[in-house]
Amino acid sequence: MEVQETRVQTDRIFTIPNILSMARLVGVPVFLWLILWPEFGGPKADGWALLVLAFSGVSDYLDGKLARRWNQISNLGRLLDPAADRLYVLSTLVGLTWRDILPLWITVLLLAREAMMAVMLLILTRHRYGPPQVNFIGKAATFNLMYAFPLLLLSDGSGWLATLAAVFGWAFTGWGTTLYWWAGILYVVQVRRLVRADTTAD
């Protein structure tokens, strides 16, 4: 019981994990601007965009690991971490689809999952529950997509490197999309159980 309280008791804002999550959020519009710059007459800045994505992937790993190791899991962190994940996925989908690197049907498939999650959050809020904790499958899905998107961006070129990036990029896209929906379905099941228990209690 003592360990459980330690993991949820902090309401501190300026912890290192939270600062990492905030930095990831700041990186979202920067990444979107870099990836869309050529579409508005600017130079191609895919290398810088890849660096921002790489930072996002590393910080995504670190913020959760450090929060658990240093007992700095916070209510704010539980909001910031999945918010940063979803905004990066959304901004990357917009950028890659706009540049015709990612087909529209995959974008629609991933956005439909996000719409489903938004409905689940509304239901939880109505029953006075907070957002569900990110599960392992959801994290695995995000990691796969975070690998997929830079590789697909790198594939927008010529030569053996672009070809190799396309092969691995599409593999990670397939795995990530499948896991993303699997995690979403598990969240739906979790929400259904909470709502049913809440209704039974009443």
JSON list of C-alpha atoms in Angstrom, two decimals:
[
{"chain": "A", "resi": 1, "resn": "MET", "atom": "CA", "xyz": [0.00, 0.00, 0.00]},
{"chain": "A", "resi": 2, "resn": "GLU", "atom": "CA", "xyz": [2.85, 2.38, 0.81]},
{"chain": "A", "resi": 3, "resn": "VAL", "atom": "CA", "xyz": [4.39, 1.86, -2.64]},
{"chain": "A", "resi": 4, "resn": "GLN", "atom": "CA", "xyz": [1.09, 2.51, -4.35]},
{"chain": "A", "resi": 5, "resn": "GLU", "atom": "CA", "xyz": [0.66, 5.83, -2.52]},
{"chain": "A", "resi": 6, "resn": "THR", "atom": "CA", "xyz": [4.22, 6.87, -3.38]},
{"chain": "A", "resi": 7, "resn": "ARG", "atom": "CA", "xyz": [3.52, 6.29, -7.06]},
{"chain": "A", "resi": 8, "resn": "VAL", "atom": "CA", "xyz": [0.47, 8.55, -7.16]},
{"chain": "A", "resi": 9, "resn": "GLN", "atom": "CA", "xyz": [0.95, 11.06, -4.34]},
{"chain": "A", "resi": 10, "resn": "THR", "atom": "CA", "xyz": [3.01, 13.78, -6.05]},
{"chain": "A", "resi": 11, "resn": "ASP", "atom": "CA", "xyz": [1.27, 16.80, -7.55]},
{"chain": "A", "resi": 12, "resn": "ARG", "atom": "CA", "xyz": [4.54, 18.54, -8.34]},
{"chain": "A", "resi": 13, "resn": "ILE", "atom": "CA", "xyz": [4.67, 20.23, -11.73]},
{"chain": "A", "resi": 14, "resn": "PHE", "atom": "CA", "xyz": [8.35, 20.89, -12.36]},
{"chain": "A", "resi": 15, "resn": "THR", "atom": "CA", "xyz": [9.75, 17.39, -12.15]},
{"chain": "A", "resi": 16, "resn": "ILE", "atom": "CA", "xyz": [12.30, 16.22, -14.71]},
{"chain": "A", "resi": 17, "resn": "PRO", "atom": "CA", "xyz": [9.83, 13.76, -16.31]},
{"chain": "A", "resi": 18, "resn": "ASN", "atom": "CA", "xyz": [7.23, 16.52, -16.64]},
{"chain": "A", "resi": 19, "resn": "ILE", "atom": "CA", "xyz": [9.78, 18.94, -18.11]},
{"chain": "A", "resi": 20, "resn": "LEU", "atom": "CA", "xyz": [10.71, 16.30, -20.69]},
{"chain": "A", "resi": 21, "resn": "SER", "atom": "CA", "xyz": [7.03, 15.89, -21.59]},
{"chain": "A", "resi": 22, "resn": "MET", "atom": "CA", "xyz": [6.62, 19.69, -21.84]},
{"chain": "A", "resi": 23, "resn": "ALA", "atom": "CA", "xyz": [9.65, 19.85, -24.15]},
{"chain": "A", "resi": 24, "resn": "ARG", "atom": "CA", "xyz": [8.06, 17.18, -26.33]},
{"chain": "A", "resi": 25, "resn": "LEU", "atom": "CA", "xyz": [4.89, 19.25, -26.55]},
{"chain": "A", "resi": 26, "resn": "VAL", "atom": "CA", "xyz": [6.89, 22.33, -27.60]},
{"chain": "A", "resi": 27, "resn": "GLY", "atom": "CA", "xyz": [8.52, 20.21, -30.30]},
{"chain": "A", "resi": 28, "resn": "VAL", "atom": "CA", "xyz": [5.19, 19.34, -31.95]},
{"chain": "A", "resi": 29, "resn": "PRO", "atom": "CA", "xyz": [4.63, 22.66, -33.82]},
{"chain": "A", "resi": 30, "resn": "VAL", "atom": "CA", "xyz": [8.36, 22.86, -34.58]},
{"chain": "A", "resi": 31, "resn": "PHE", "atom": "CA", "xyz": [8.25, 19.43, -36.21]},
{"chain": "A", "resi": 32, "resn": "LEU", "atom": "CA", "xyz": [5.11, 20.25, -38.18]},
{"chain": "A", "resi": 33, "resn": "TRP", "atom": "CA", "xyz": [6.63, 23.50, -39.44]},
{"chain": "A", "resi": 34, "resn": "LEU", "atom": "CA", "xyz": [9.83, 21.73, -40.51]},
{"chain": "A", "resi": 35, "resn": "ILE", "atom": "CA", "xyz": [8.07, 18.92, -42.36]},
{"chain": "A", "resi": 36, "resn": "LEU", "atom": "CA", "xyz": [5.65, 21.26, -44.18]},
{"chain": "A", "resi": 37, "resn": "TRP", "atom": "CA", "xyz": [8.15, 24.01, -44.96]},
{"chain": "A", "resi": 38, "resn": "PRO", "atom": "CA", "xyz": [8.87, 22.73, -48.51]},
{"chain": "A", "resi": 39, "resn": "GLU", "atom": "CA", "xyz": [5.12, 22.76, -49.26]},
{"chain": "A", "resi": 40, "resn": "PHE", "atom": "CA", "xyz": [5.09, 26.53, -48.70]},
{"chain": "A", "resi": 41, "resn": "GLY", "atom": "CA", "xyz": [8.14, 27.37, -50.77]},
{"chain": "A", "resi": 42, "resn": "GLY", "atom": "CA", "xyz": [10.79, 26.84, -48.13]},
{"chain": "A", "resi": 43, "resn": "PRO", "atom": "CA", "xyz": [13.84, 24.57, -48.23]},
{"chain": "A", "resi": 44, "resn": "LYS", "atom": "CA", "xyz": [13.58, 20.88, -47.44]},
{"chain": "A", "resi": 45, "resn": "ALA", "atom": "CA", "xyz": [14.32, 20.43, -43.74]},
{"chain": "A", "resi": 46, "resn": "ASP", "atom": "CA", "xyz": [13.66, 16.73, -43.30]},
{"chain": "A", "resi": 47, "resn": "GLY", "atom": "CA", "xyz": [16.95, 16.24, -41.46]},
{"chain": "A", "resi": 48, "resn": "TRP", "atom": "CA", "xyz": [15.93, 18.68, -38.73]},
{"chain": "A", "resi": 49, "resn": "ALA", "atom": "CA", "xyz": [12.46, 17.17, -38.61]},
{"chain": "A", "resi": 50, "resn": "LEU", "atom": "CA", "xyz": [14.03, 13.75, -38.06]},
{"chain": "A", "resi": 51, "resn": "LEU", "atom": "CA", "xyz": [16.10, 15.15, -35.19]},
{"chain": "A", "resi": 52, "resn": "VAL", "atom": "CA", "xyz": [12.97, 16.52, -33.51]},
{"chain": "A", "resi": 53, "resn": "LEU", "atom": "CA", "xyz": [11.29, 13.12, -33.90]},
{"chain": "A", "resi": 54, "resn": "ALA", "atom": "CA", "xyz": [14.36, 11.38, -32.51]},
{"chain": "A", "resi": 55, "resn": "PHE", "atom": "CA", "xyz": [14.30, 13.69, -29.47]},
{"chain": "A", "resi": 56, "resn": "SER", "atom": "CA", "xyz": [10.62, 12.90, -29.01]},
{"chain": "A", "resi": 57, "resn": "GLY", "atom": "CA", "xyz": [11.29, 9.17, -29.05]},
{"chain": "A", "resi": 58, "resn": "VAL", "atom": "CA", "xyz": [14.15, 9.38, -26.56]},
{"chain": "A", "resi": 59, "resn": "SER", "atom": "CA", "xyz": [12.29, 11.72, -24.19]},
{"chain": "A", "resi": 60, "resn": "ASP", "atom": "CA", "xyz": [9.18, 9.55, -24.41]},
{"chain": "A", "resi": 61, "resn": "TYR", "atom": "CA", "xyz": [11.24, 6.63, -23.13]},
{"chain": "A", "resi": 62, "resn": "LEU", "atom": "CA", "xyz": [13.02, 8.65, -20.47]},
{"chain": "A", "resi": 63, "resn": "ASP", "atom": "CA", "xyz": [10.10, 10.49, -18.91]},
{"chain": "A", "resi": 64, "resn": "GLY", "atom": "CA", "xyz": [8.25, 7.32, -17.97]},
{"chain": "A", "resi": 65, "resn": "LYS", "atom": "CA", "xyz": [11.38, 5.48, -16.85]},
{"chain": "A", "resi": 66, "resn": "LEU", "atom": "CA", "xyz": [12.61, 8.37, -14.70]},
{"chain": "A", "resi": 67, "resn": "ALA", "atom": "CA", "xyz": [9.17, 8.99, -13.22]},
{"chain": "A", "resi": 68, "resn": "ARG", "atom": "CA", "xyz": [8.99, 5.39, -12.02]},
{"chain": "A", "resi": 69, "resn": "ARG", "atom": "CA", "xyz": [12.60, 5.22, -10.84]},
{"chain": "A", "resi": 70, "resn": "TRP", "atom": "CA", "xyz": [12.50, 8.53, -8.93]},
{"chain": "A", "resi": 71, "resn": "ASN", "atom": "CA", "xyz": [8.90, 8.13, -7.69]},
{"chain": "A", "resi": 72, "resn": "GLN", "atom": "CA", "xyz": [7.87, 11.25, -9.61]},
{"chain": "A", "resi": 73, "resn": "ILE", "atom": "CA", "xyz": [4.70, 9.91, -11.21]},
{"chain": "A", "resi": 74, "resn": "SER", "atom": "CA", "xyz": [2.28, 12.82, -11.10]},
{"chain": "A", "resi": 75, "resn": "ASN", "atom": "CA", "xyz": [-1.25, 13.67, -12.12]},
{"chain": "A", "resi": 76, "resn": "LEU", "atom": "CA", "xyz": [0.11, 16.23, -14.59]},
{"chain": "A", "resi": 77, "resn": "GLY", "atom": "CA", "xyz": [2.53, 13.69, -16.04]},
{"chain": "A", "resi": 78, "resn": "ARG", "atom": "CA", "xyz": [-0.30, 11.24, -16.61]},
{"chain": "A", "resi": 79, "resn": "LEU", "atom": "CA", "xyz": [-1.94, 13.91, -18.76]},
{"chain": "A", "resi": 80, "resn": "LEU", "atom": "CA", "xyz": [1.15, 15.31, -20.51]},
{"chain": "A", "resi": 81, "resn": "ASP", "atom": "CA", "xyz": [2.69, 12.01, -21.62]},
{"chain": "A", "resi": 82, "resn": "PRO", "atom": "CA", "xyz": [-0.25, 10.60, -23.62]},
{"chain": "A", "resi": 83, "resn": "ALA", "atom": "CA", "xyz": [-1.12, 14.12, -24.86]},
{"chain": "A", "resi": 84, "resn": "ALA", "atom": "CA", "xyz": [2.39, 14.52, -26.29]},
{"chain": "A", "resi": 85, "resn": "ASP", "atom": "CA", "xyz": [2.20, 11.04, -27.86]},
{"chain": "A", "resi": 86, "resn": "ARG", "atom": "CA", "xyz": [-1.11, 11.76, -29.55]},
{"chain": "A", "resi": 87, "resn": "LEU", "atom": "CA", "xyz": [-0.09, 15.22, -30.76]},
{"chain": "A", "resi": 88, "resn": "TYR", "atom": "CA", "xyz": [3.10, 13.84, -32.31]},
{"chain": "A", "resi": 89, "resn": "VAL", "atom": "CA", "xyz": [1.14, 11.11, -34.03]},
{"chain": "A", "resi": 90, "resn": "LEU", "atom": "CA", "xyz": [-1.43, 13.65, -35.25]},
{"chain": "A", "resi": 91, "resn": "SER", "atom": "CA", "xyz": [1.14, 16.20, -36.47]},
{"chain": "A", "resi": 92, "resn": "THR", "atom": "CA", "xyz": [3.14, 13.49, -38.24]},
{"chain": "A", "resi": 93, "resn": "LEU", "atom": "CA", "xyz": [0.01, 12.13, -39.89]},
{"chain": "A", "resi": 94, "resn": "VAL", "atom": "CA", "xyz": [-0.88, 15.62, -41.13]},
{"chain": "A", "resi": 95, "resn": "GLY", "atom": "CA", "xyz": [2.64, 16.28, -42.43]},
{"chain": "A", "resi": 96, "resn": "LEU", "atom": "CA", "xyz": [3.23, 12.94, -44.14]},
{"chain": "A", "resi": 97, "resn": "THR", "atom": "CA", "xyz": [-0.27, 12.84, -45.65]},
{"chain": "A", "resi": 98, "resn": "TRP", "atom": "CA", "xyz": [0.05, 16.43, -46.90]},
{"chain": "A", "resi": 99, "resn": "ARG", "atom": "CA", "xyz": [3.29, 15.49, -48.63]},
{"chain": "A", "resi": 100, "resn": "ASP", "atom": "CA", "xyz": [1.75, 12.31, -50.11]},
{"chain": "A", "resi": 101, "resn": "ILE", "atom": "CA", "xyz": [4.18, 10.07, -48.23]},
{"chain": "A", "resi": 102, "resn": "LEU", "atom": "CA", "xyz": [1.45, 8.38, -46.21]},
{"chain": "A", "resi": 103, "resn": "PRO", "atom": "CA", "xyz": [-1.77, 7.21, -47.92]},
{"chain": "A", "resi": 104, "resn": "LEU", "atom": "CA", "xyz": [-4.99, 8.81, -46.75]},
{"chain": "A", "resi": 105, "resn": "TRP", "atom": "CA", "xyz": [-6.60, 5.51, -45.69]},
{"chain": "A", "resi": 106, "resn": "ILE", "atom": "CA", "xyz": [-3.96, 4.87, -43.02]},
{"chain": "A", "resi": 107, "resn": "THR", "atom": "CA", "xyz": [-4.40, 8.39, -41.72]},
{"chain": "A", "resi": 108, "resn": "VAL", "atom": "CA", "xyz": [-8.18, 7.90, -41.53]},
{"chain": "A", "resi": 109, "resn": "LEU", "atom": "CA", "xyz": [-7.68, 4.55, -39.74]},
{"chain": "A", "resi": 110, "resn": "LEU", "atom": "CA", "xyz": [-5.44, 6.09, -37.09]},
{"chain": "A", "resi": 111, "resn": "LEU", "atom": "CA", "xyz": [-7.62, 9.17, -36.68]},
{"chain": "A", "resi": 112, "resn": "ALA", "atom": "CA", "xyz": [-10.69, 6.95, -36.23]},
{"chain": "A", "resi": 113, "resn": "ARG", "atom": "CA", "xyz": [-8.94, 5.30, -33.31]},
{"chain": "A", "resi": 114, "resn": "GLU", "atom": "CA", "xyz": [-8.24, 8.73, -31.80]},
{"chain": "A", "resi": 115, "resn": "ALA", "atom": "CA", "xyz": [-11.91, 9.67, -32.21]},
{"chain": "A", "resi": 116, "resn": "MET", "atom": "CA", "xyz": [-12.87, 6.46, -30.41]},
{"chain": "A", "resi": 117, "resn": "MET", "atom": "CA", "xyz": [-10.52, 7.33, -27.55]},
{"chain": "A", "resi": 118, "resn": "ALA", "atom": "CA", "xyz": [-12.00, 10.83, -27.32]},
{"chain": "A", "resi": 119, "resn": "VAL", "atom": "CA", "xyz": [-15.45, 9.31, -26.86]},
{"chain": "A", "resi": 120, "resn": "MET", "atom": "CA", "xyz": [-14.08, 7.00, -24.13]},
{"chain": "A", "resi": 121, "resn": "LEU", "atom": "CA", "xyz": [-12.58, 9.99, -22.29]},
{"chain": "A", "resi": 122, "resn": "LEU", "atom": "CA", "xyz": [-15.91, 11.79, -22.42]},
{"chain": "A", "resi": 123, "resn": "ILE", "atom": "CA", "xyz": [-17.63, 8.74, -20.93]},
{"chain": "A", "resi": 124, "resn": "LEU", "atom": "CA", "xyz": [-15.00, 8.51, -18.17]},
{"chain": "A", "resi": 125, "resn": "THR", "atom": "CA", "xyz": [-15.38, 12.22, -17.41]},
{"chain": "A", "resi": 126, "resn": "ARG", "atom": "CA", "xyz": [-19.15, 11.84, -17.20]},
{"chain": "A", "resi": 127, "resn": "HIS", "atom": "CA", "xyz": [-18.67, 9.10, -14.59]},
{"chain": "A", "resi": 128, "resn": "ARG", "atom": "CA", "xyz": [-16.06, 11.19, -12.73]},
{"chain": "A", "resi": 129, "resn": "TYR", "atom": "CA", "xyz": [-13.07, 9.05, -13.68]},
{"chain": "A", "resi": 130, "resn": "GLY", "atom": "CA", "xyz": [-9.70, 10.33, -14.83]},
{"chain": "A", "resi": 131, "resn": "PRO", "atom": "CA", "xyz": [-8.03, 9.25, -18.08]},
{"chain": "A", "resi": 132, "resn": "PRO", "atom": "CA", "xyz": [-6.95, 5.59, -18.15]},
{"chain": "A", "resi": 133, "resn": "GLN", "atom": "CA", "xyz": [-3.30, 4.80, -17.58]},
{"chain": "A", "resi": 134, "resn": "VAL", "atom": "CA", "xyz": [-1.22, 4.12, -20.67]},
{"chain": "A", "resi": 135, "resn": "ASN", "atom": "CA", "xyz": [-0.81, 0.36, -21.00]},
{"chain": "A", "resi": 136, "resn": "PHE", "atom": "CA", "xyz": [2.15, -1.56, -22.40]},
{"chain": "A", "resi": 137, "resn": "ILE", "atom": "CA", "xyz": [0.47, -2.27, -25.75]},
{"chain": "A", "resi": 138, "resn": "GLY", "atom": "CA", "xyz": [-0.37, 1.41, -26.19]},
{"chain": "A", "resi": 139, "resn": "LYS", "atom": "CA", "xyz": [3.24, 2.35, -25.51]},
{"chain": "A", "resi": 140, "resn": "ALA", "atom": "CA", "xyz": [4.47, -0.35, -27.89]},
{"chain": "A", "resi": 141, "resn": "ALA", "atom": "CA", "xyz": [2.12, 0.98, -30.57]},
{"chain": "A", "resi": 142, "resn": "THR", "atom": "CA", "xyz": [3.44, 4.51, -30.11]},
{"chain": "A", "resi": 143, "resn": "PHE", "atom": "CA", "xyz": [7.05, 3.33, -30.26]},
{"chain": "A", "resi": 144, "resn": "ASN", "atom": "CA", "xyz": [6.36, 1.44, -33.50]},
{"chain": "A", "resi": 145, "resn": "LEU", "atom": "CA", "xyz": [4.74, 4.49, -35.06]},
{"chain": "A", "resi": 146, "resn": "MET", "atom": "CA", "xyz": [7.56, 6.71, -33.82]},
{"chain": "A", "resi": 147, "resn": "TYR", "atom": "CA", "xyz": [9.99, 4.41, -35.63]},
{"chain": "A", "resi": 148, "resn": "ALA", "atom": "CA", "xyz": [7.75, 4.21, -38.69]},
{"chain": "A", "resi": 149, "resn": "PHE", "atom": "CA", "xyz": [7.26, 7.92, -39.30]},
{"chain": "A", "resi": 150, "resn": "PRO", "atom": "CA", "xyz": [10.95, 8.95, -39.45]},
{"chain": "A", "resi": 151, "resn": "LEU", "atom": "CA", "xyz": [11.68, 5.99, -41.72]},
{"chain": "A", "resi": 152, "resn": "LEU", "atom": "CA", "xyz": [8.81, 6.94, -44.04]},
{"chain": "A", "resi": 153, "resn": "LEU", "atom": "CA", "xyz": [10.08, 10.51, -44.09]},
{"chain": "A", "resi": 154, "resn": "LEU", "atom": "CA", "xyz": [13.54, 9.22, -44.91]},
{"chain": "A", "resi": 155, "resn": "SER", "atom": "CA", "xyz": [12.08, 7.09, -47.71]},
{"chain": "A", "resi": 156, "resn": "ASP", "atom": "CA", "xyz": [10.98, 10.26, -49.52]},
{"chain": "A", "resi": 157, "resn": "GLY", "atom": "CA", "xyz": [14.13, 10.29, -51.60]},
{"chain": "A", "resi": 158, "resn": "SER", "atom": "CA", "xyz": [16.22, 8.10, -53.87]},
{"chain": "A", "resi": 159, "resn": "GLY", "atom": "CA", "xyz": [18.94, 5.51, -53.47]},
{"chain": "A", "resi": 160, "resn": "TRP", "atom": "CA", "xyz": [19.39, 2.38, -51.42]},
{"chain": "A", "resi": 161, "resn": "LEU", "atom": "CA", "xyz": [18.91, 4.18, -48.09]},
{"chain": "A", "resi": 162, "resn": "ALA", "atom": "CA", "xyz": [15.48, 5.46, -49.11]},
{"chain": "A", "resi": 163, "resn": "THR", "atom": "CA", "xyz": [14.49, 2.00, -50.34]},
{"chain": "A", "resi": 164, "resn": "LEU", "atom": "CA", "xyz": [15.63, 0.35, -47.10]},
{"chain": "A", "resi": 165, "resn": "ALA", "atom": "CA", "xyz": [13.84, 3.01, -45.04]},
{"chain": "A", "resi": 166, "resn": "ALA", "atom": "CA", "xyz": [10.63, 2.36, -46.97]},
{"chain": "A", "resi": 167, "resn": "VAL", "atom": "CA", "xyz": [10.74, -1.40, -46.26]},
{"chain": "A", "resi": 168, "resn": "PHE", "atom": "CA", "xyz": [11.26, -0.97, -42.51]},
{"chain": "A", "resi": 169, "resn": "GLY", "atom": "CA", "xyz": [9.02, 2.09, -42.36]},
{"chain": "A", "resi": 170, "resn": "TRP", "atom": "CA", "xyz": [6.02, 0.25, -43.76]},
{"chain": "A", "resi": 171, "resn": "ALA", "atom": "CA", "xyz": [6.69, -2.75, -41.51]},
{"chain": "A", "resi": 172, "resn": "PHE", "atom": "CA", "xyz": [6.64, -0.53, -38.42]},
{"chain": "A", "resi": 173, "resn": "THR", "atom": "CA", "xyz": [3.55, 1.25, -39.76]},
{"chain": "A", "resi": 174, "resn": "GLY", "atom": "CA", "xyz": [1.68, -2.04, -40.03]},
{"chain": "A", "resi": 175, "resn": "TRP", "atom": "CA", "xyz": [2.72, -3.21, -36.57]},
{"chain": "A", "resi": 176, "resn": "GLY", "atom": "CA", "xyz": [2.08, 0.17, -34.99]},
{"chain": "A", "resi": 177, "resn": "THR", "atom": "CA", "xyz": [-1.38, 0.57, -36.53]},
{"chain": "A", "resi": 178, "resn": "THR", "atom": "CA", "xyz": [-2.41, -2.93, -35.43]},
{"chain": "A", "resi": 179, "resn": "LEU", "atom": "CA", "xyz": [-1.15, -2.39, -31.87]},
{"chain": "A", "resi": 180, "resn": "TYR", "atom": "CA", "xyz": [-2.70, 1.09, -31.77]},
{"chain": "A", "resi": 181, "resn": "TRP", "atom": "CA", "xyz": [-6.13, -0.37, -32.43]},
{"chain": "A", "resi": 182, "resn": "TRP", "atom": "CA", "xyz": [-5.53, -3.30, -30.09]},
{"chain": "A", "resi": 183, "resn": "ALA", "atom": "CA", "xyz": [-4.66, -0.89, -27.27]},
{"chain": "A", "resi": 184, "resn": "GLY", "atom": "CA", "xyz": [-7.74, 1.18, -28.13]},
{"chain": "A", "resi": 185, "resn": "ILE", "atom": "CA", "xyz": [-10.01, -1.86, -27.88]},
{"chain": "A", "resi": 186, "resn": "LEU", "atom": "CA", "xyz": [-8.48, -2.73, -24.49]},
{"chain": "A", "resi": 187, "resn": "TYR", "atom": "CA", "xyz": [-9.24, 0.82, -23.32]},
{"chain": "A", "resi": 188, "resn": "VAL", "atom": "CA", "xyz": [-12.85, 0.39, -24.46]},
{"chain": "A", "resi": 189, "resn": "VAL", "atom": "CA", "xyz": [-13.11, -2.84, -22.45]},
{"chain": "A", "resi": 190, "resn": "GLN", "atom": "CA", "xyz": [-11.59, -1.08, -19.42]},
{"chain": "A", "resi": 191, "resn": "VAL", "atom": "CA", "xyz": [-14.01, 1.83, -19.70]},
{"chain": "A", "resi": 192, "resn": "ARG", "atom": "CA", "xyz": [-16.94, -0.55, -20.07]},
{"chain": "A", "resi": 193, "resn": "ARG", "atom": "CA", "xyz": [-15.96, -2.38, -16.87]},
{"chain": "A", "resi": 194, "resn": "LEU", "atom": "CA", "xyz": [-15.58, 0.87, -14.93]},
{"chain": "A", "resi": 195, "resn": "VAL", "atom": "CA", "xyz": [-18.94, 2.19, -16.12]},
{"chain": "A", "resi": 196, "resn": "ARG", "atom": "CA", "xyz": [-20.65, -1.12, -15.39]},
{"chain": "A", "resi": 197, "resn": "ALA", "atom": "CA", "xyz": [-19.15, -1.22, -11.88]},
{"chain": "A", "resi": 198, "resn": "ASP", "atom": "CA", "xyz": [-20.20, 2.39, -11.33]},
{"chain": "A", "resi": 199, "resn": "THR", "atom": "CA", "xyz": [-23.76, 1.63, -12.47]},
{"chain": "A", "resi": 200, "resn": "THR", "atom": "CA", "xyz": [-23.94, -1.47, -10.25]},
{"chain": "A", "resi": 201, "resn": "ALA", "atom": "CA", "xyz": [-22.72, 0.52, -7.25]},
{"chain": "A", "resi": 202, "resn": "ASP", "atom": "CA", "xyz": [-25.47, 3.07, -7.77]}
]
